[in-house]
Short mmCIF file of C-alpha atoms in Angstrom, two decimals:
data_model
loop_
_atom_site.label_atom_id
_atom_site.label_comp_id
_atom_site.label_asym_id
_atom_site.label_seq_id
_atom_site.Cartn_x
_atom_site.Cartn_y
_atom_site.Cartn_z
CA UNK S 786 243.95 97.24 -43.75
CA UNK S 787 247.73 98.12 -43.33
CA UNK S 788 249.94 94.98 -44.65
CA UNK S 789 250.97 94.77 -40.53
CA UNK S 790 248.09 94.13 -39.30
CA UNK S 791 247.27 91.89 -42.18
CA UNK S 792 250.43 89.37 -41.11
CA UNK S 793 248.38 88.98 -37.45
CA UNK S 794 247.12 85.70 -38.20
CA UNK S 795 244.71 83.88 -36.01
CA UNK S 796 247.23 81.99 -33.92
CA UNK S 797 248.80 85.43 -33.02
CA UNK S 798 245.57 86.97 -32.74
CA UNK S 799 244.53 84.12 -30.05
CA UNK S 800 247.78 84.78 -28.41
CA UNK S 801 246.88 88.36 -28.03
CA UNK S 802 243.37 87.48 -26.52
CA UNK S 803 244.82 85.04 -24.09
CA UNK S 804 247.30 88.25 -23.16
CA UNK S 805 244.40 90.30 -22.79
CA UNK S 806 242.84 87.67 -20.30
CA UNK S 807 245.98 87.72 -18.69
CA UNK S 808 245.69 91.25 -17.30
CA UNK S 809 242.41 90.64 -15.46
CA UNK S 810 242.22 90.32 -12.03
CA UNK S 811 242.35 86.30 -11.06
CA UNK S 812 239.02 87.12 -8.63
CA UNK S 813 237.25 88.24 -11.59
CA UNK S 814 238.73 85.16 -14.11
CA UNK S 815 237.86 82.76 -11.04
CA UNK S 816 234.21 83.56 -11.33
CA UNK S 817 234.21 83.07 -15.17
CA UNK S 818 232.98 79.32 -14.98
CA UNK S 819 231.31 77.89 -17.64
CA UNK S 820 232.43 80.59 -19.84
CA UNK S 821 233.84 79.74 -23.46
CA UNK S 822 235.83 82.65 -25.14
CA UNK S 823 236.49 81.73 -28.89
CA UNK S 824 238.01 83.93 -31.76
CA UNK S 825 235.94 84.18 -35.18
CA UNK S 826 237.19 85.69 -38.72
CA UNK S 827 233.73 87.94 -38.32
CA UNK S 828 230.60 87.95 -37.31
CA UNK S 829 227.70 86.27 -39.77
CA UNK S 830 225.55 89.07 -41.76
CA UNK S 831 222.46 87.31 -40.52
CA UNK S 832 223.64 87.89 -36.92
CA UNK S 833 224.38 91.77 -38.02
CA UNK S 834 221.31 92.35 -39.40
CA UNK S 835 219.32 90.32 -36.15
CA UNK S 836 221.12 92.97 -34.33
CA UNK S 837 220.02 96.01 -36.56
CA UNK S 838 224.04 96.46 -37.32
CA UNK S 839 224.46 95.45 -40.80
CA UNK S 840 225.82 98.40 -42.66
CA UNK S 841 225.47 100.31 -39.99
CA UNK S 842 227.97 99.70 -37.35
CA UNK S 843 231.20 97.27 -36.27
CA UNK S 844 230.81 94.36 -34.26
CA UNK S 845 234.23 93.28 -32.27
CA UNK S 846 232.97 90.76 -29.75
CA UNK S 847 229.75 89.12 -28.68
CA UNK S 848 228.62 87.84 -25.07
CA UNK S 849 225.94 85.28 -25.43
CA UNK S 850 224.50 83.95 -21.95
CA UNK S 851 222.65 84.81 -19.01
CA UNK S 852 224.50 87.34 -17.15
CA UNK S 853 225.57 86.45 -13.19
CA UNK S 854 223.26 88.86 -11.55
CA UNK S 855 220.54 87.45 -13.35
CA UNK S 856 220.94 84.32 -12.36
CA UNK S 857 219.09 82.78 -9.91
CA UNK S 858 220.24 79.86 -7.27
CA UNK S 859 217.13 77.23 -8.69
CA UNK S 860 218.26 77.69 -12.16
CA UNK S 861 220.98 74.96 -13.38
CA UNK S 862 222.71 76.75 -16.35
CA UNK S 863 223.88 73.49 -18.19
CA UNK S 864 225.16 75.60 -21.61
CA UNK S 865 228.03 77.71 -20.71
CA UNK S 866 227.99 81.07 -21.66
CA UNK S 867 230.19 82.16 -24.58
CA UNK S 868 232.06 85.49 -25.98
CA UNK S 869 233.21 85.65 -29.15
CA UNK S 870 236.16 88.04 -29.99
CA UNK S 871 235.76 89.39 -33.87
CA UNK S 872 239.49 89.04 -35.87
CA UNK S 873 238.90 91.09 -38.98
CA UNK S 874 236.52 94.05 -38.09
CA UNK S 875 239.32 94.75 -34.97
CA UNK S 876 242.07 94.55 -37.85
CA UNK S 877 240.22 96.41 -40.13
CA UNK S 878 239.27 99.45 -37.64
CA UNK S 879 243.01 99.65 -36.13
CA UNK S 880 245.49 101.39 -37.94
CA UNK S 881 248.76 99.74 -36.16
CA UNK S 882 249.96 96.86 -33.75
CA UNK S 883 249.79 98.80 -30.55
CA UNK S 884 245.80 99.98 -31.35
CA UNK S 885 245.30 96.26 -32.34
CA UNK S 886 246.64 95.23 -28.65
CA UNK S 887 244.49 97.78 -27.10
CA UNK S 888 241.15 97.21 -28.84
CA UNK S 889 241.68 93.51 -28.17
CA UNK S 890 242.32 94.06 -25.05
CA UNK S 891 239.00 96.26 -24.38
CA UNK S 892 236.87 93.62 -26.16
CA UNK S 893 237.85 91.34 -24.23
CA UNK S 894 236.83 93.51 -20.45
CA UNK S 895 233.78 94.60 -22.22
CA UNK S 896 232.69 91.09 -23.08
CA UNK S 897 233.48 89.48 -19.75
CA UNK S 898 231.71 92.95 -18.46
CA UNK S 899 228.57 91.76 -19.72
CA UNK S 900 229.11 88.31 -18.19
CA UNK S 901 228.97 90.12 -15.01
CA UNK S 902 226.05 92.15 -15.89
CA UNK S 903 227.18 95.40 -17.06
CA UNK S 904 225.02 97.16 -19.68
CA UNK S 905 225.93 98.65 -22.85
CA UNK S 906 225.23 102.14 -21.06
CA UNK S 907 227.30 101.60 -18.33
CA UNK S 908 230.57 100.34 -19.87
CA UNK S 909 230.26 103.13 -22.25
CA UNK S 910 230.41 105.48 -19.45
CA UNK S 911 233.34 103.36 -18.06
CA UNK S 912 234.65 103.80 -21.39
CA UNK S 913 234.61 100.46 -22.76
#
């Protein structure tokens, strides 16, 4: 990792999430309730390998709820649903400030993409 992108400490890192969030369209952040978006160093190898990606692949966020669509009108959804946004692998796979801003940035739609039901297919053919 390039000594710039190693100075991006967590604080600035959360800044640069909450910028992402920022650039969203409000309808879509006022139908984010009970959502909790949190910023981790990296994901846990157990979690990796439960996922078949450990030493395989890069994990830089994590939705982990029911999805909207799926939800039905009898079900009472006391847990809120929760991304996590991955510090370190984005840092580690970005090779200056601008790609760090951008990756962050498409994290963050793709994991609030899944809130709202989107599949791993779909937002790679949206490019996400």
């Amino acid at each position: 990792m390039r000594e710039e992108l190693r100075q991006i400490g967590r604080l600035e890192f959360e800044e640069l999430v909450d910028q992402a969030l920022e650039t969203l369209p409000a309808e879509f952040l006022e139908k984010m309730d009970n959502v909790e978006l949190h910023v981790e160093e990296a994901p846990e190898r157990e979690l990796l390998e439960s996922m078949g990606l450990f030493g395989r692949g890069t994990l830089f966020g994590l939705y982990q709820g029911v999805p909207r669509p799926q939800r039905s009108s009898f079900s009472f959804v006391t847990l809120p649903d929760r991304i996590v946004i991955y510090r370190r692998p984005i840092l580690r796979a970005c090779r200056n400030r601008r790609e760090v801003v951008e990756q962050v940035r498409k994290t963050v739609v793709h994991e609030i993409a899944h809130h709202f039901g989107f599949s791993e297919e779909r937002l790679r053919e949206l490019g996400y």
